[in-house]
Amino acid sequence: MRYLTFALTKGRLALQTLQLLEKVGIRCEEMKDKNTRKLIFVNEEKKLKFFLSKGPDVPTYVEYGAADVGVSGKDIIMEENRKIYEVLDLKFGACRMCVCGPAQAAEMLRHHERIRVATKYPRIARDYFHNEKHQTVELIKLNGSVELAPIVGLSEVIVDIVETGSTLRENGLTVLEEICPLSARVVVNQVSMRLEYDRIREIVNALKEEIGREE
Ligand code: PRP
């Protein structure tokens, strides 16, 4: 039996994924050791391998087949737009992709003005404004702390993730439009899905049942 390889998103998503995997009998003790510098972790009993990577890299590893299965945020999946199958909503990591800004910016949005939109997610923002709203905007790509942009005058609005809303509140910004709900998803390589269908289906079904029990 060959190893089935999982790519997990470093950080909170990986911890939640490992907790869920444990509940369905898949353990990877080595991975929980915070001091380790190891990159790959093995569960010999079930012939599974796990590695951690930066969020946006997970769909890349899965598309190329370096990982058979991945766990990634829906925001990343949409933005990366890789040729992979999305097979399960894990429900955790729930948040929303929104257009945010100062309350006054609502008028500009309503009148379809040519505004500047700062975001870590140019594809999602472009798709939303061009294809859904038919509004011409200027996109400005940033790499983090996007809430700064409207405060310092880089853009009129931002497209970003809102979870609790506290970053917006503490910076005098608000949700102006909601683009879509987000959460962690399981993605699968298209070839692995055919070659390892039974093993992947068994794991995905077990996860699905566990999520159903918790709801
Ligand atoms: C994310 C997002 C918001 C914040 C939203 O940023 O970009 O800034 O979390 O969460 P809240 O609604 O609970 O305040 P992250 O912490 O991932 O870092 P970043 O700003 O560097 O992208």
JSON list of C-alpha atoms and ligand atoms in Angstrom, two decimals:
[
{"chain": "A", "resi": 1, "resn": "MET", "atom": "CA", "xyz": [0.00, 0.00, 0.00]},
{"chain": "A", "resi": 2, "resn": "ARG", "atom": "CA", "xyz": [1.43, 3.39, -0.92]},
{"chain": "A", "resi": 3, "resn": "TYR", "atom": "CA", "xyz": [1.38, 6.36, 1.44]},
{"chain": "A", "resi": 4, "resn": "LEU", "atom": "CA", "xyz": [-1.52, 8.77, 1.16]},
{"chain": "A", "resi": 5, "resn": "THR", "atom": "CA", "xyz": [-0.16, 12.28, 1.71]},
{"chain": "A", "resi": 6, "resn": "PHE", "atom": "CA", "xyz": [-2.03, 15.13, 3.39]},
{"chain": "A", "resi": 7, "resn": "ALA", "atom": "CA", "xyz": [-1.10, 18.82, 3.09]},
{"chain": "A", "resi": 8, "resn": "LEU", "atom": "CA", "xyz": [-2.38, 20.84, 6.04]},
{"chain": "A", "resi": 9, "resn": "THR", "atom": "CA", "xyz": [-2.45, 24.60, 6.52]},
{"chain": "A", "resi": 10, "resn": "LYS", "atom": "CA", "xyz": [0.03, 25.70, 9.21]},
{"chain": "A", "resi": 11, "resn": "GLY", "atom": "CA", "xyz": [-1.53, 27.17, 12.34]},
{"chain": "A", "resi": 12, "resn": "ARG", "atom": "CA", "xyz": [-4.99, 27.00, 13.81]},
{"chain": "A", "resi": 13, "resn": "LEU", "atom": "CA", "xyz": [-6.51, 25.18, 10.83]},
{"chain": "A", "resi": 14, "resn": "ALA", "atom": "CA", "xyz": [-3.95, 22.36, 11.18]},
{"chain": "A", "resi": 15, "resn": "LEU", "atom": "CA", "xyz": [-4.66, 21.98, 14.90]},
{"chain": "A", "resi": 16, "resn": "GLN", "atom": "CA", "xyz": [-8.40, 21.79, 14.28]},
{"chain": "A", "resi": 17, "resn": "THR", "atom": "CA", "xyz": [-7.85, 19.33, 11.42]},
{"chain": "A", "resi": 18, "resn": "LEU", "atom": "CA", "xyz": [-5.66, 17.10, 13.60]},
{"chain": "A", "resi": 19, "resn": "GLN", "atom": "CA", "xyz": [-8.29, 17.13, 16.35]},
{"chain": "A", "resi": 20, "resn": "LEU", "atom": "CA", "xyz": [-10.95, 16.07, 13.86]},
{"chain": "A", "resi": 21, "resn": "LEU", "atom": "CA", "xyz": [-8.71, 13.36, 12.36]},
{"chain": "A", "resi": 22, "resn": "GLU", "atom": "CA", "xyz": [-8.08, 11.99, 15.86]},
{"chain": "A", "resi": 23, "resn": "LYS", "atom": "CA", "xyz": [-11.80, 11.66, 16.41]},
{"chain": "A", "resi": 24, "resn": "VAL", "atom": "CA", "xyz": [-12.01, 9.36, 13.39]},
{"chain": "A", "resi": 25, "resn": "GLY", "atom": "CA", "xyz": [-9.04, 7.29, 14.59]},
{"chain": "A", "resi": 26, "resn": "ILE", "atom": "CA", "xyz": [-6.26, 8.91, 12.58]},
{"chain": "A", "resi": 27, "resn": "ARG", "atom": "CA", "xyz": [-3.47, 10.00, 14.90]},
{"chain": "A", "resi": 28, "resn": "CYS", "atom": "CA", "xyz": [-0.19, 11.74, 14.24]},
{"chain": "A", "resi": 29, "resn": "GLU", "atom": "CA", "xyz": [1.46, 12.34, 17.60]},
{"chain": "A", "resi": 30, "resn": "GLU", "atom": "CA", "xyz": [4.77, 13.65, 16.21]},
{"chain": "A", "resi": 31, "resn": "MET", "atom": "CA", "xyz": [3.03, 16.53, 14.55]},
{"chain": "A", "resi": 32, "resn": "LYS", "atom": "CA", "xyz": [1.75, 17.92, 17.84]},
{"chain": "A", "resi": 33, "resn": "ASP", "atom": "CA", "xyz": [5.27, 18.50, 19.15]},
{"chain": "A", "resi": 34, "resn": "LYS", "atom": "CA", "xyz": [5.60, 22.29, 18.91]},
{"chain": "A", "resi": 35, "resn": "ASN", "atom": "CA", "xyz": [9.42, 22.20, 19.09]},
{"chain": "A", "resi": 36, "resn": "THR", "atom": "CA", "xyz": [10.00, 19.88, 16.18]},
{"chain": "A", "resi": 37, "resn": "ARG", "atom": "CA", "xyz": [11.64, 21.15, 12.98]},
{"chain": "A", "resi": 38, "resn": "LYS", "atom": "CA", "xyz": [10.49, 18.12, 11.04]},
{"chain": "A", "resi": 39, "resn": "LEU", "atom": "CA", "xyz": [8.46, 18.84, 7.95]},
{"chain": "A", "resi": 40, "resn": "ILE", "atom": "CA", "xyz": [6.92, 15.45, 7.24]},
{"chain": "A", "resi": 41, "resn": "PHE", "atom": "CA", "xyz": [5.09, 13.26, 9.74]},
{"chain": "A", "resi": 42, "resn": "VAL", "atom": "CA", "xyz": [4.19, 9.63, 9.23]},
{"chain": "A", "resi": 43, "resn": "ASN", "atom": "CA", "xyz": [1.44, 7.38, 10.51]},
{"chain": "A", "resi": 44, "resn": "GLU", "atom": "CA", "xyz": [2.95, 3.97, 9.69]},
{"chain": "A", "resi": 45, "resn": "GLU", "atom": "CA", "xyz": [-0.07, 1.98, 10.78]},
{"chain": "A", "resi": 46, "resn": "LYS", "atom": "CA", "xyz": [-2.40, 3.60, 8.28]},
{"chain": "A", "resi": 47, "resn": "LYS", "atom": "CA", "xyz": [0.30, 4.44, 5.72]},
{"chain": "A", "resi": 48, "resn": "LEU", "atom": "CA", "xyz": [-0.40, 8.16, 5.87]},
{"chain": "A", "resi": 49, "resn": "LYS", "atom": "CA", "xyz": [1.96, 11.12, 5.61]},
{"chain": "A", "resi": 50, "resn": "PHE", "atom": "CA", "xyz": [1.24, 14.67, 6.71]},
{"chain": "A", "resi": 51, "resn": "PHE", "atom": "CA", "xyz": [3.01, 17.93, 6.07]},
{"chain": "A", "resi": 52, "resn": "LEU", "atom": "CA", "xyz": [2.35, 21.53, 6.97]},
{"chain": "A", "resi": 53, "resn": "SER", "atom": "CA", "xyz": [2.58, 24.38, 4.51]},
{"chain": "A", "resi": 54, "resn": "LYS", "atom": "CA", "xyz": [1.56, 27.99, 4.12]},
{"chain": "A", "resi": 55, "resn": "GLY", "atom": "CA", "xyz": [-2.15, 28.27, 3.31]},
{"chain": "A", "resi": 56, "resn": "PRO", "atom": "CA", "xyz": [-1.88, 29.40, -0.33]},
{"chain": "A", "resi": 57, "resn": "ASP", "atom": "CA", "xyz": [0.54, 26.55, -1.10]},
{"chain": "A", "resi": 58, "resn": "VAL", "atom": "CA", "xyz": [-1.86, 23.76, -0.09]},
{"chain": "A", "resi": 59, "resn": "PRO", "atom": "CA", "xyz": [-3.89, 23.80, -3.37]},
{"chain": "A", "resi": 60, "resn": "THR", "atom": "CA", "xyz": [-0.60, 23.88, -5.31]},
{"chain": "A", "resi": 61, "resn": "TYR", "atom": "CA", "xyz": [0.74, 20.74, -3.62]},
{"chain": "A", "resi": 62, "resn": "VAL", "atom": "CA", "xyz": [-2.60, 19.03, -4.21]},
{"chain": "A", "resi": 63, "resn": "GLU", "atom": "CA", "xyz": [-2.92, 20.06, -7.87]},
{"chain": "A", "resi": 64, "resn": "TYR", "atom": "CA", "xyz": [0.55, 18.68, -8.68]},
{"chain": "A", "resi": 65, "resn": "GLY", "atom": "CA", "xyz": [-0.10, 15.49, -6.71]},
{"chain": "A", "resi": 66, "resn": "ALA", "atom": "CA", "xyz": [2.67, 16.12, -4.16]},
{"chain": "A", "resi": 67, "resn": "ALA", "atom": "CA", "xyz": [-0.19, 15.75, -1.70]},
{"chain": "A", "resi": 68, "resn": "ASP", "atom": "CA", "xyz": [-3.22, 13.55, -2.41]},
{"chain": "A", "resi": 69, "resn": "VAL", "atom": "CA", "xyz": [-5.45, 15.40, 0.02]},
{"chain": "A", "resi": 70, "resn": "GLY", "atom": "CA", "xyz": [-5.34, 18.92, 1.47]},
{"chain": "A", "resi": 71, "resn": "VAL", "atom": "CA", "xyz": [-7.18, 21.02, 4.01]},
{"chain": "A", "resi": 72, "resn": "SER", "atom": "CA", "xyz": [-7.45, 24.64, 3.06]},
{"chain": "A", "resi": 73, "resn": "GLY", "atom": "CA", "xyz": [-9.66, 27.68, 3.60]},
{"chain": "A", "resi": 74, "resn": "LYS", "atom": "CA", "xyz": [-12.33, 28.32, 0.97]},
{"chain": "A", "resi": 75, "resn": "ASP", "atom": "CA", "xyz": [-10.81, 31.81, 0.47]},
{"chain": "A", "resi": 76, "resn": "ILE", "atom": "CA", "xyz": [-7.52, 30.24, -0.60]},
{"chain": "A", "resi": 77, "resn": "ILE", "atom": "CA", "xyz": [-9.25, 27.66, -2.80]},
{"chain": "A", "resi": 78, "resn": "MET", "atom": "CA", "xyz": [-11.16, 30.40, -4.62]},
{"chain": "A", "resi": 79, "resn": "GLU", "atom": "CA", "xyz": [-8.15, 32.67, -4.95]},
{"chain": "A", "resi": 80, "resn": "GLU", "atom": "CA", "xyz": [-5.74, 29.96, -6.15]},
{"chain": "A", "resi": 81, "resn": "ASN", "atom": "CA", "xyz": [-8.30, 28.48, -8.57]},
{"chain": "A", "resi": 82, "resn": "ARG", "atom": "CA", "xyz": [-6.36, 25.23, -8.95]},
{"chain": "A", "resi": 83, "resn": "LYS", "atom": "CA", "xyz": [-7.52, 22.11, -10.76]},
{"chain": "A", "resi": 84, "resn": "ILE", "atom": "CA", "xyz": [-8.50, 20.14, -7.66]},
{"chain": "A", "resi": 85, "resn": "TYR", "atom": "CA", "xyz": [-11.68, 18.60, -6.29]},
{"chain": "A", "resi": 86, "resn": "GLU", "atom": "CA", "xyz": [-13.31, 20.21, -3.25]},
{"chain": "A", "resi": 87, "resn": "VAL", "atom": "CA", "xyz": [-15.02, 17.31, -1.50]},
{"chain": "A", "resi": 88, "resn": "LEU", "atom": "CA", "xyz": [-16.02, 18.33, 2.01]},
{"chain": "A", "resi": 89, "resn": "ASP", "atom": "CA", "xyz": [-16.88, 21.38, 4.11]},
{"chain": "A", "resi": 90, "resn": "LEU", "atom": "CA", "xyz": [-15.27, 20.86, 7.53]},
{"chain": "A", "resi": 91, "resn": "LYS", "atom": "CA", "xyz": [-17.38, 23.73, 8.94]},
{"chain": "A", "resi": 92, "resn": "PHE", "atom": "CA", "xyz": [-14.63, 25.08, 11.21]},
{"chain": "A", "resi": 93, "resn": "GLY", "atom": "CA", "xyz": [-12.68, 28.24, 10.45]},
{"chain": "A", "resi": 94, "resn": "ALA", "atom": "CA", "xyz": [-16.00, 29.83, 9.55]},
{"chain": "A", "resi": 95, "resn": "CYS", "atom": "CA", "xyz": [-15.86, 33.47, 8.47]},
{"chain": "A", "resi": 96, "resn": "ARG", "atom": "CA", "xyz": [-17.03, 35.70, 5.59]},
{"chain": "A", "resi": 97, "resn": "MET", "atom": "CA", "xyz": [-15.40, 37.35, 2.59]},
{"chain": "A", "resi": 98, "resn": "CYS", "atom": "CA", "xyz": [-16.63, 40.96, 2.60]},
{"chain": "A", "resi": 99, "resn": "VAL", "atom": "CA", "xyz": [-16.23, 44.37, 1.06]},
{"chain": "A", "resi": 100, "resn": "CYS", "atom": "CA", "xyz": [-15.36, 46.64, 3.99]},
{"chain": "A", "resi": 101, "resn": "GLY", "atom": "CA", "xyz": [-14.55, 50.27, 4.50]},
{"chain": "A", "resi": 102, "resn": "PRO", "atom": "CA", "xyz": [-15.67, 53.41, 6.27]},
{"chain": "A", "resi": 103, "resn": "ALA", "atom": "CA", "xyz": [-19.47, 53.76, 6.34]},
{"chain": "A", "resi": 104, "resn": "GLN", "atom": "CA", "xyz": [-19.30, 56.69, 3.86]},
{"chain": "A", "resi": 105, "resn": "ALA", "atom": "CA", "xyz": [-17.88, 54.41, 1.19]},
{"chain": "A", "resi": 106, "resn": "ALA", "atom": "CA", "xyz": [-21.29, 52.75, 0.89]},
{"chain": "A", "resi": 107, "resn": "GLU", "atom": "CA", "xyz": [-22.44, 55.63, -1.35]},
{"chain": "A", "resi": 108, "resn": "MET", "atom": "CA", "xyz": [-19.53, 55.12, -3.74]},
{"chain": "A", "resi": 109, "resn": "LEU", "atom": "CA", "xyz": [-20.38, 51.44, -4.00]},
{"chain": "A", "resi": 110, "resn": "ARG", "atom": "CA", "xyz": [-24.04, 52.22, -4.63]},
{"chain": "A", "resi": 111, "resn": "HIS", "atom": "CA", "xyz": [-23.23, 54.66, -7.42]},
{"chain": "A", "resi": 112, "resn": "HIS", "atom": "CA", "xyz": [-20.74, 52.26, -9.03]},
{"chain": "A", "resi": 113, "resn": "GLU", "atom": "CA", "xyz": [-17.95, 54.80, -8.78]},
{"chain": "A", "resi": 114, "resn": "ARG", "atom": "CA", "xyz": [-14.49, 53.79, -9.98]},
{"chain": "A", "resi": 115, "resn": "ILE", "atom": "CA", "xyz": [-13.08, 53.09, -6.52]},
{"chain": "A", "resi": 116, "resn": "ARG", "atom": "CA", "xyz": [-9.78, 51.56, -5.41]},
{"chain": "A", "resi": 117, "resn": "VAL", "atom": "CA", "xyz": [-10.04, 48.17, -3.72]},
{"chain": "A", "resi": 118, "resn": "ALA", "atom": "CA", "xyz": [-7.12, 46.88, -1.63]},
{"chain": "A", "resi": 119, "resn": "THR", "atom": "CA", "xyz": [-6.99, 43.14, -0.99]},
{"chain": "A", "resi": 120, "resn": "LYS", "atom": "CA", "xyz": [-4.95, 40.00, -0.46]},
{"chain": "A", "resi": 121, "resn": "TYR", "atom": "CA", "xyz": [-7.48, 38.34, -2.78]},
{"chain": "A", "resi": 122, "resn": "PRO", "atom": "CA", "xyz": [-7.34, 40.03, -6.21]},
{"chain": "A", "resi": 123, "resn": "ARG", "atom": "CA", "xyz": [-9.01, 37.16, -8.05]},
{"chain": "A", "resi": 124, "resn": "ILE", "atom": "CA", "xyz": [-11.97, 37.02, -5.66]},
{"chain": "A", "resi": 125, "resn": "ALA", "atom": "CA", "xyz": [-12.28, 40.82, -5.69]},
{"chain": "A", "resi": 126, "resn": "ARG", "atom": "CA", "xyz": [-12.04, 41.01, -9.50]},
{"chain": "A", "resi": 127, "resn": "ASP", "atom": "CA", "xyz": [-14.58, 38.26, -9.94]},
{"chain": "A", "resi": 128, "resn": "TYR", "atom": "CA", "xyz": [-16.99, 39.93, -7.53]},
{"chain": "A", "resi": 129, "resn": "PHE", "atom": "CA", "xyz": [-16.77, 43.48, -8.90]},
{"chain": "A", "resi": 130, "resn": "HIS", "atom": "CA", "xyz": [-16.42, 42.68, -12.60]},
{"chain": "A", "resi": 131, "resn": "ASN", "atom": "CA", "xyz": [-18.59, 39.60, -13.02]},
{"chain": "A", "resi": 132, "resn": "GLU", "atom": "CA", "xyz": [-21.20, 39.94, -10.29]},
{"chain": "A", "resi": 133, "resn": "LYS", "atom": "CA", "xyz": [-21.56, 43.69, -9.81]},
{"chain": "A", "resi": 134, "resn": "HIS", "atom": "CA", "xyz": [-20.41, 44.84, -13.25]},
{"chain": "A", "resi": 135, "resn": "GLN", "atom": "CA", "xyz": [-18.50, 47.62, -11.57]},
{"chain": "A", "resi": 136, "resn": "THR", "atom": "CA", "xyz": [-15.11, 48.83, -12.79]},
{"chain": "A", "resi": 137, "resn": "VAL", "atom": "CA", "xyz": [-12.66, 49.15, -9.91]},
{"chain": "A", "resi": 138, "resn": "GLU", "atom": "CA", "xyz": [-8.92, 49.52, -9.46]},
{"chain": "A", "resi": 139, "resn": "LEU", "atom": "CA", "xyz": [-7.47, 46.55, -7.59]},
{"chain": "A", "resi": 140, "resn": "ILE", "atom": "CA", "xyz": [-4.46, 47.00, -5.32]},
{"chain": "A", "resi": 141, "resn": "LYS", "atom": "CA", "xyz": [-2.79, 43.80, -4.08]},
{"chain": "A", "resi": 142, "resn": "LEU", "atom": "CA", "xyz": [-1.58, 43.80, -0.48]},
{"chain": "A", "resi": 143, "resn": "ASN", "atom": "CA", "xyz": [-0.09, 41.03, 1.64]},
{"chain": "A", "resi": 144, "resn": "GLY", "atom": "CA", "xyz": [-1.68, 41.61, 5.04]},
{"chain": "A", "resi": 145, "resn": "SER", "atom": "CA", "xyz": [-3.09, 44.13, 7.52]},
{"chain": "A", "resi": 146, "resn": "VAL", "atom": "CA", "xyz": [-5.35, 45.19, 4.68]},
{"chain": "A", "resi": 147, "resn": "GLU", "atom": "CA", "xyz": [-7.54, 47.26, 7.03]},
{"chain": "A", "resi": 148, "resn": "LEU", "atom": "CA", "xyz": [-4.82, 49.88, 6.96]},
{"chain": "A", "resi": 149, "resn": "ALA", "atom": "CA", "xyz": [-5.50, 50.76, 3.32]},
{"chain": "A", "resi": 150, "resn": "PRO", "atom": "CA", "xyz": [-8.69, 52.84, 3.71]},
{"chain": "A", "resi": 151, "resn": "ILE", "atom": "CA", "xyz": [-7.36, 54.41, 6.92]},
{"chain": "A", "resi": 152, "resn": "VAL", "atom": "CA", "xyz": [-4.21, 55.78, 5.29]},
{"chain": "A", "resi": 153, "resn": "GLY", "atom": "CA", "xyz": [-5.90, 56.62, 2.00]},
{"chain": "A", "resi": 154, "resn": "LEU", "atom": "CA", "xyz": [-4.52, 53.86, -0.21]},
{"chain": "A", "resi": 155, "resn": "SER", "atom": "CA", "xyz": [-7.99, 52.69, -1.19]},
{"chain": "A", "resi": 156, "resn": "GLU", "atom": "CA", "xyz": [-11.65, 53.48, -0.63]},
{"chain": "A", "resi": 157, "resn": "VAL", "atom": "CA", "xyz": [-12.59, 49.93, 0.37]},
{"chain": "A", "resi": 158, "resn": "ILE", "atom": "CA", "xyz": [-11.01, 46.52, 1.00]},
{"chain": "A", "resi": 159, "resn": "VAL", "atom": "CA", "xyz": [-12.01, 42.95, 0.22]},
{"chain": "A", "resi": 160, "resn": "ASP", "atom": "CA", "xyz": [-11.03, 40.83, 3.18]},
{"chain": "A", "resi": 161, "resn": "ILE", "atom": "CA", "xyz": [-11.98, 38.12, 5.63]},
{"chain": "A", "resi": 162, "resn": "VAL", "atom": "CA", "xyz": [-14.20, 39.06, 8.55]},
{"chain": "A", "resi": 163, "resn": "GLU", "atom": "CA", "xyz": [-14.39, 36.63, 11.43]},
{"chain": "A", "resi": 164, "resn": "THR", "atom": "CA", "xyz": [-15.41, 38.32, 14.68]},
{"chain": "A", "resi": 165, "resn": "GLY", "atom": "CA", "xyz": [-15.47, 41.82, 13.14]},
{"chain": "A", "resi": 166, "resn": "SER", "atom": "CA", "xyz": [-13.22, 43.19, 15.88]},
{"chain": "A", "resi": 167, "resn": "THR", "atom": "CA", "xyz": [-10.40, 44.29, 13.53]},
{"chain": "A", "resi": 168, "resn": "LEU", "atom": "CA", "xyz": [-12.95, 46.36, 11.59]},
{"chain": "A", "resi": 169, "resn": "ARG", "atom": "CA", "xyz": [-14.58, 47.81, 14.72]},
{"chain": "A", "resi": 170, "resn": "GLU", "atom": "CA", "xyz": [-11.27, 48.78, 16.30]},
{"chain": "A", "resi": 171, "resn": "ASN", "atom": "CA", "xyz": [-10.33, 50.65, 13.15]},
{"chain": "A", "resi": 172, "resn": "GLY", "atom": "CA", "xyz": [-13.57, 52.48, 12.46]},
{"chain": "A", "resi": 173, "resn": "LEU", "atom": "CA", "xyz": [-14.49, 50.29, 9.48]},
{"chain": "A", "resi": 174, "resn": "THR", "atom": "CA", "xyz": [-17.60, 48.29, 8.72]},
{"chain": "A", "resi": 175, "resn": "VAL", "atom": "CA", "xyz": [-18.90, 45.51, 6.45]},
{"chain": "A", "resi": 176, "resn": "LEU", "atom": "CA", "xyz": [-20.41, 47.14, 3.36]},
{"chain": "A", "resi": 177, "resn": "GLU", "atom": "CA", "xyz": [-21.22, 44.06, 1.27]},
{"chain": "A", "resi": 178, "resn": "GLU", "atom": "CA", "xyz": [-20.94, 40.34, 1.87]},
{"chain": "A", "resi": 179, "resn": "ILE", "atom": "CA", "xyz": [-19.33, 38.32, -0.92]},
{"chain": "A", "resi": 180, "resn": "CYS", "atom": "CA", "xyz": [-19.57, 34.74, 0.42]},
{"chain": "A", "resi": 181, "resn": "PRO", "atom": "CA", "xyz": [-19.27, 32.55, 3.52]},
{"chain": "A", "resi": 182, "resn": "LEU", "atom": "CA", "xyz": [-15.98, 30.75, 4.09]},
{"chain": "A", "resi": 183, "resn": "SER", "atom": "CA", "xyz": [-14.75, 27.72, 6.07]},
{"chain": "A", "resi": 184, "resn": "ALA", "atom": "CA", "xyz": [-12.13, 24.97, 5.91]},
{"chain": "A", "resi": 185, "resn": "ARG", "atom": "CA", "xyz": [-12.53, 22.50, 3.05]},
{"chain": "A", "resi": 186, "resn": "VAL", "atom": "CA", "xyz": [-11.01, 19.14, 2.12]},
{"chain": "A", "resi": 187, "resn": "VAL", "atom": "CA", "xyz": [-9.53, 19.12, -1.38]},
{"chain": "A", "resi": 188, "resn": "VAL", "atom": "CA", "xyz": [-8.30, 16.14, -3.38]},
{"chain": "A", "resi": 189, "resn": "ASN", "atom": "CA", "xyz": [-5.92, 15.67, -6.30]},
{"chain": "A", "resi": 190, "resn": "GLN", "atom": "CA", "xyz": [-7.86, 14.69, -9.42]},
{"chain": "A", "resi": 191, "resn": "VAL", "atom": "CA", "xyz": [-5.75, 11.62, -10.23]},
{"chain": "A", "resi": 192, "resn": "SER", "atom": "CA", "xyz": [-5.56, 10.45, -6.60]},
{"chain": "A", "resi": 193, "resn": "MET", "atom": "CA", "xyz": [-9.33, 10.59, -6.49]},
{"chain": "A", "resi": 194, "resn": "ARG", "atom": "CA", "xyz": [-9.45, 7.86, -9.16]},
{"chain": "A", "resi": 195, "resn": "LEU", "atom": "CA", "xyz": [-6.43, 5.80, -8.05]},
{"chain": "A", "resi": 196, "resn": "GLU", "atom": "CA", "xyz": [-7.09, 5.92, -4.30]},
{"chain": "A", "resi": 197, "resn": "TYR", "atom": "CA", "xyz": [-10.86, 6.32, -4.43]},
{"chain": "A", "resi": 198, "resn": "ASP", "atom": "CA", "xyz": [-11.71, 3.75, -1.72]},
{"chain": "A", "resi": 199, "resn": "ARG", "atom": "CA", "xyz": [-9.19, 5.01, 0.86]},
{"chain": "A", "resi": 200, "resn": "ILE", "atom": "CA", "xyz": [-10.03, 8.65, 0.25]},
{"chain": "A", "resi": 201, "resn": "ARG", "atom": "CA", "xyz": [-13.77, 8.00, 0.32]},
{"chain": "A", "resi": 202, "resn": "GLU", "atom": "CA", "xyz": [-13.46, 6.09, 3.60]},
{"chain": "A", "resi": 203, "resn": "ILE", "atom": "CA", "xyz": [-11.64, 8.99, 5.27]},
{"chain": "A", "resi": 204, "resn": "VAL", "atom": "CA", "xyz": [-13.92, 11.66, 3.82]},
{"chain": "A", "resi": 205, "resn": "ASN", "atom": "CA", "xyz": [-17.05, 9.73, 4.85]},
{"chain": "A", "resi": 206, "resn": "ALA", "atom": "CA", "xyz": [-15.72, 9.25, 8.40]},
{"chain": "A", "resi": 207, "resn": "LEU", "atom": "CA", "xyz": [-15.01, 12.99, 8.64]},
{"chain": "A", "resi": 208, "resn": "LYS", "atom": "CA", "xyz": [-18.44, 13.80, 7.25]},
{"chain": "A", "resi": 209, "resn": "GLU", "atom": "CA", "xyz": [-20.14, 11.55, 9.83]},
{"chain": "A", "resi": 210, "resn": "GLU", "atom": "CA", "xyz": [-18.12, 13.09, 12.66]},
{"chain": "A", "resi": 211, "resn": "ILE", "atom": "CA", "xyz": [-19.03, 16.61, 11.56]},
{"chain": "A", "resi": 212, "resn": "GLY", "atom": "CA", "xyz": [-22.69, 15.58, 11.35]},
{"chain": "A", "resi": 213, "resn": "ARG", "atom": "CA", "xyz": [-22.54, 14.22, 14.91]},
{"chain": "A", "resi": 214, "resn": "GLU", "atom": "CA", "xyz": [-21.04, 17.48, 16.18]},
{"chain": "A", "resi": 215, "resn": "GLU", "atom": "CA", "xyz": [-23.63, 19.72, 14.52]},
{"chain": "B", "resi": 1, "resn": "PRP", "atom": "C1", "xyz": [-7.48, 38.24, 9.11]},
{"chain": "B", "resi": 1, "resn": "PRP", "atom": "C2", "xyz": [-8.21, 39.19, 8.17]},
{"chain": "B", "resi": 1, "resn": "PRP", "atom": "C3", "xyz": [-8.62, 40.30, 9.09]},
{"chain": "B", "resi": 1, "resn": "PRP", "atom": "C4", "xyz": [-8.87, 39.61, 10.40]},
{"chain": "B", "resi": 1, "resn": "PRP", "atom": "C5", "xyz": [-10.35, 39.40, 10.60]},
{"chain": "B", "resi": 1, "resn": "PRP", "atom": "O1", "xyz": [-6.18, 38.71, 9.23]},
{"chain": "B", "resi": 1, "resn": "PRP", "atom": "O2", "xyz": [-7.37, 39.61, 7.11]},
{"chain": "B", "resi": 1, "resn": "PRP", "atom": "O3", "xyz": [-7.58, 41.25, 9.21]},
{"chain": "B", "resi": 1, "resn": "PRP", "atom": "O4", "xyz": [-8.20, 38.34, 10.34]},
{"chain": "B", "resi": 1, "resn": "PRP", "atom": "O5", "xyz": [-10.64, 38.83, 11.85]},
{"chain": "B", "resi": 1, "resn": "PRP", "atom": "P1", "xyz": [-11.68, 39.51, 12.87]},
{"chain": "B", "resi": 1, "resn": "PRP", "atom": "O6", "xyz": [-12.94, 39.83, 12.10]},
{"chain": "B", "resi": 1, "resn": "PRP", "atom": "O7", "xyz": [-11.92, 38.42, 13.89]},
{"chain": "B", "resi": 1, "resn": "PRP", "atom": "O8", "xyz": [-11.06, 40.71, 13.46]},
{"chain": "B", "resi": 1, "resn": "PRP", "atom": "P2", "xyz": [-4.99, 37.82, 9.77]},
{"chain": "B", "resi": 1, "resn": "PRP", "atom": "O9", "xyz": [-5.00, 37.81, 11.25]},
{"chain": "B", "resi": 1, "resn": "PRP", "atom": "O10", "xyz": [-5.06, 36.47, 9.11]},
{"chain": "B", "resi": 1, "resn": "PRP", "atom": "O11", "xyz": [-3.69, 38.59, 9.30]},
{"chain": "B", "resi": 1, "resn": "PRP", "atom": "P3", "xyz": [-3.40, 39.60, 8.10]},
{"chain": "B", "resi": 1, "resn": "PRP", "atom": "O12", "xyz": [-4.11, 40.88, 8.43]},
{"chain": "B", "resi": 1, "resn": "PRP", "atom": "O13", "xyz": [-1.93, 39.76, 8.10]},
{"chain": "B", "resi": 1, "resn": "PRP", "atom": "O14", "xyz": [-3.92, 38.99, 6.85]}
]
